[in-house]
Coordinates of C-alpha atoms in Angstrom, one line a residue:
M1 CA -4.4 67.2 17.5
E2 CA -7.7 65.6 17.9
L3 CA -7.8 64.7 14.2
V4 CA -4.3 63.3 14.4
V5 CA -5.2 61.2 17.5
A6 CA -8.4 60.1 15.8
F7 CA -6.7 59.0 12.7
T8 CA -3.9 57.2 14.6
I9 CA -6.5 55.3 16.6
L10 CA -8.5 54.3 13.4
G11 CA -5.2 53.3 11.8
L12 CA -4.3 51.0 14.8
V13 CA -7.8 49.6 14.8
A14 CA -7.7 49.0 11.0
G15 CA -4.4 47.3 11.4
I16 CA -5.6 45.1 14.2
V17 CA -8.7 44.1 12.2
F18 CA -6.7 43.4 9.0
S19 CA -4.2 41.2 10.9
S20 CA -6.9 39.3 12.5
F21 CA -8.6 38.8 9.3
R22 CA -5.3 37.6 7.5
L23 CA -4.6 35.1 10.3
A24 CA -8.2 33.8 10.0
L25 CA -7.8 33.5 6.2
N26 CA -4.5 31.7 6.5
S27 CA -5.9 29.3 9.1
Y28 CA -8.9 28.6 6.9
Q29 CA -6.7 27.9 4.0
K30 CA -4.5 25.6 6.0
S31 CA -7.4 23.8 7.4
Q32 CA -9.0 23.3 4.0
T33 CA -5.6 22.1 2.4
R34 CA -5.4 19.6 5.3
L35 CA -9.0 18.4 4.9
E36 CA -8.4 17.9 1.2
E37 CA -5.2 16.0 1.8
E38 CA -7.1 13.9 4.3
A39 CA -10.0 13.3 2.0
A40 CA -7.3 12.3 -0.9
E41 CA -5.6 9.9 1.6
R42 CA -8.9 8.2 2.5
I43 CA -9.7 7.7 -1.2
L44 CA -6.3 6.3 -1.9
G45 CA -6.6 4.1 1.3
D46 CA -10.0 2.8 0.0
Q47 CA -8.3 2.1 -3.5
V48 CA -5.6 0.3 -1.7
K49 CA -8.1 -1.9 0.1
R50 CA -9.8 -2.6 -3.3
Q51 CA -6.5 -3.4 -5.1
V52 CA -5.5 -5.9 -2.3
A53 CA -9.0 -7.3 -2.3
S54 CA -8.7 -7.9 -6.2
L55 CA -5.3 -9.9 -5.6
Y56 CA -4.9 -12.6 -8.2
P57 CA -3.1 -15.7 -7.0
L58 CA -1.5 -16.4 -10.4
R59 CA 0.5 -19.4 -10.7
P60 CA 2.9 -19.2 -13.8
V61 CA 3.9 -22.4 -15.8
A62 CA 7.6 -23.2 -16.0
P63 CA 9.0 -23.2 -19.6
P64 CA 10.7 -26.6 -20.1
D65 CA 14.2 -25.1 -20.9
R66 CA 14.3 -22.6 -17.9
T67 CA 17.8 -23.0 -16.4
G68 CA 20.0 -20.9 -14.2
L69 CA 17.4 -19.4 -12.1
G70 CA 18.0 -16.9 -9.4
P71 CA 16.6 -17.0 -5.9
V72 CA 13.4 -15.4 -7.0
E73 CA 13.2 -17.6 -10.0
S74 CA 13.3 -21.0 -8.5
P75 CA 11.4 -23.9 -10.2
T76 CA 8.9 -24.0 -7.3
R77 CA 8.0 -20.4 -8.1
F78 CA 6.4 -21.6 -11.3
Q79 CA 4.0 -23.7 -9.3
T80 CA 3.0 -21.4 -6.5
P81 CA 1.1 -18.1 -6.5
L82 CA 3.1 -15.1 -7.2
F83 CA 3.2 -13.1 -3.9
F84 CA 6.3 -11.6 -2.2
G85 CA 5.5 -10.1 1.2
A86 CA 8.5 -8.6 3.1
P87 CA 8.3 -6.6 6.4
D88 CA 9.1 -3.4 4.4
S89 CA 7.4 -4.0 1.0
V90 CA 5.0 -6.2 -0.8
T91 CA 4.7 -7.2 -4.3
F92 CA 1.6 -9.0 -5.8
I93 CA -0.7 -9.3 -8.8
T94 CA -4.0 -7.7 -9.0
V95 CA -6.8 -7.1 -11.5
A96 CA -7.5 -3.7 -10.1
P97 CA -4.8 -1.2 -11.0
L98 CA -4.6 2.3 -9.6
V99 CA -2.6 3.9 -12.5
M100 CA -2.6 1.7 -15.5
H101 CA -6.4 1.9 -16.2
E102 CA -6.0 2.1 -20.0
T103 CA -4.0 -1.2 -20.0
P104 CA -6.3 -4.1 -19.3
G105 CA -5.0 -7.4 -18.0
L106 CA -3.1 -8.3 -14.8
T107 CA -1.0 -5.8 -13.2
V108 CA 2.1 -6.2 -10.9
V109 CA 1.9 -4.0 -7.8
R110 CA 4.7 -3.1 -5.3
Y111 CA 4.0 -1.1 -2.1
G112 CA 6.9 0.3 0.0
L113 CA 8.5 3.3 1.7
A114 CA 9.8 5.9 -0.7
E115 CA 11.3 9.4 -0.5
D116 CA 10.7 12.5 -2.4
E117 CA 13.2 15.2 -3.6
Y118 CA 12.8 17.0 -0.3
G119 CA 13.7 14.0 1.8
D120 CA 10.0 13.5 3.1
R121 CA 9.1 9.8 3.3
Y122 CA 5.6 8.3 2.1
M123 CA 4.2 5.0 1.2
G124 CA 4.4 4.7 -2.5
S125 CA 3.0 2.4 -5.1
M126 CA 4.5 1.2 -8.5
E127 CA 2.8 -0.7 -11.2
A128 CA 3.7 -2.7 -14.3
Q129 CA 1.9 -4.9 -16.7
F130 CA 2.3 -8.5 -16.0
V131 CA 4.0 -10.1 -19.1
G132 CA 5.5 -13.0 -17.5
L133 CA 7.7 -14.1 -14.5
D134 CA 10.3 -11.6 -15.3
S135 CA 8.1 -8.7 -15.0
F136 CA 7.1 -9.9 -11.5
N137 CA 10.7 -10.5 -10.4
A138 CA 11.8 -7.0 -11.7
M139 CA 9.1 -5.5 -9.4
V140 CA 10.3 -7.6 -6.3
R141 CA 13.6 -6.0 -6.8
I142 CA 13.8 -2.3 -6.2
P143 CA 12.5 -0.9 -9.6
D144 CA 13.5 2.3 -11.2
G145 CA 11.0 5.1 -11.4
K146 CA 9.0 7.4 -9.1
P147 CA 6.3 5.7 -6.9
L148 CA 2.8 7.1 -6.7
P149 CA 2.4 8.6 -3.2
L150 CA -0.4 6.9 -1.3
I151 CA 0.3 8.0 2.3
R152 CA 2.4 11.0 3.0
G153 CA 4.2 12.2 6.0
I154 CA 5.3 8.9 7.5
D155 CA 8.7 7.8 9.0
A156 CA 8.2 4.0 9.2
L157 CA 6.2 1.4 7.4
E158 CA 5.6 -2.2 8.2
F159 CA 3.6 -4.9 6.5
Q160 CA 1.9 -7.7 8.2
Y161 CA 0.3 -10.9 6.6
Y162 CA -2.6 -12.8 8.0
G163 CA -3.1 -16.6 7.0
Y164 CA -2.8 -20.2 8.1
D165 CA 0.3 -21.3 10.0
P166 CA 0.8 -25.1 9.1
R167 CA 3.2 -25.6 11.9
Q168 CA 0.8 -24.2 14.6
R169 CA -2.2 -25.4 12.8
A170 CA -3.9 -22.0 13.4
F171 CA -4.3 -18.8 11.7
A172 CA -1.8 -16.0 12.9
W173 CA 0.0 -12.8 11.6
F174 CA 3.4 -13.1 9.9
S175 CA 6.1 -10.5 9.4
E176 CA 6.7 -12.0 5.8
W177 CA 4.8 -14.1 3.4
L178 CA 6.5 -15.8 0.5
G179 CA 4.2 -17.6 -1.9
E180 CA 6.9 -20.0 -2.7
E181 CA 7.1 -21.0 1.0
M182 CA 3.6 -20.7 2.1
Q183 CA 2.0 -22.2 -1.1
S184 CA -0.8 -19.6 -1.0
V185 CA -1.6 -15.9 -0.7
P186 CA -2.4 -14.5 2.7
R187 CA -6.0 -13.9 3.7
A188 CA -5.4 -10.2 4.7
I189 CA -2.6 -7.4 4.7
R190 CA -2.3 -5.0 7.5
I191 CA -0.1 -1.8 6.7
V192 CA 1.2 -0.2 9.9
H193 CA 2.7 3.3 9.9
N194 CA 3.3 6.0 12.5
R195 CA -0.1 7.8 11.6
G196 CA -2.2 4.7 11.7
E197 CA -2.9 1.6 9.8
V198 CA -4.8 0.1 6.8
F199 CA -6.4 -3.2 7.0
A200 CA -7.3 -5.1 3.8
S201 CA -8.8 -8.6 3.3
V202 CA -8.0 -10.7 0.3
N203 CA -10.9 -12.0 -1.8
A204 CA -8.7 -14.4 -3.6
S205 CA -9.3 -18.2 -3.3
F206 CA -6.4 -20.7 -3.7
I207 CA -5.8 -24.4 -2.6
G208 CA -2.2 -24.8 -2.1
R209 CA -0.3 -28.1 -1.8
R210 CA -1.2 -28.5 1.7
G211 CA -4.8 -28.6 0.7
R212 CA -6.0 -25.6 2.6
S213 CA -8.3 -23.2 0.9
N214 CA -7.4 -19.6 1.1
R215 CA -10.6 -17.7 0.8
V216 CA -12.0 -14.5 2.0
F217 CA -13.0 -14.1 5.7
G218 CA -16.0 -16.3 6.6
T219 CA -16.5 -15.5 10.1
A220 CA -15.7 -12.7 12.6
G221 CA -13.4 -15.0 14.5
D222 CA -11.0 -15.2 11.5
Q223 CA -10.4 -11.6 11.6
Q224 CA -8.8 -11.6 15.2

């Protein structure tokens, strides 16, 4: 009886120790996975900042026989920098691709809210080589393909654009920024989601028709 009681107690203690060890191991693995995911997101966030900073304010030249153009292909589009910033997505041209490293040259980039096969939403990125205005317009519209996940686990996504407001004659944040209307690219882009935000300044310089230079921030006051 004493041996039976002793072995029973020993088994209970061993079970408790094993359960505690298993819980600790699972907790460690989950924390490591989360740390790796956060590290990957920080790296991708830095890549997004670098890509936005390398935005290129390309102004295409209109072919002489271009007729029957759509709303994103108006004649003024050929004389203004290619930039299409909406509240829920942004399309621009950069010299710093995230995916297309083996293809040198200008790259068209689109950021927006995407959804995977499980219904989970994330901020995704799509890239295409710039081969003319049509390649930019195709990315402005919702393109086919699976976006590259940049920020996972988000339910909402909003893009904001910082630049000069000619009506107010001051710098301000805008909910949208169309290169055709603003005649320039924004000075910064802020990406707001339910887990935080990403702020990226634009290093490009462009002098639009209004004569204002769109350069990188020069003073701390410009960033307010």
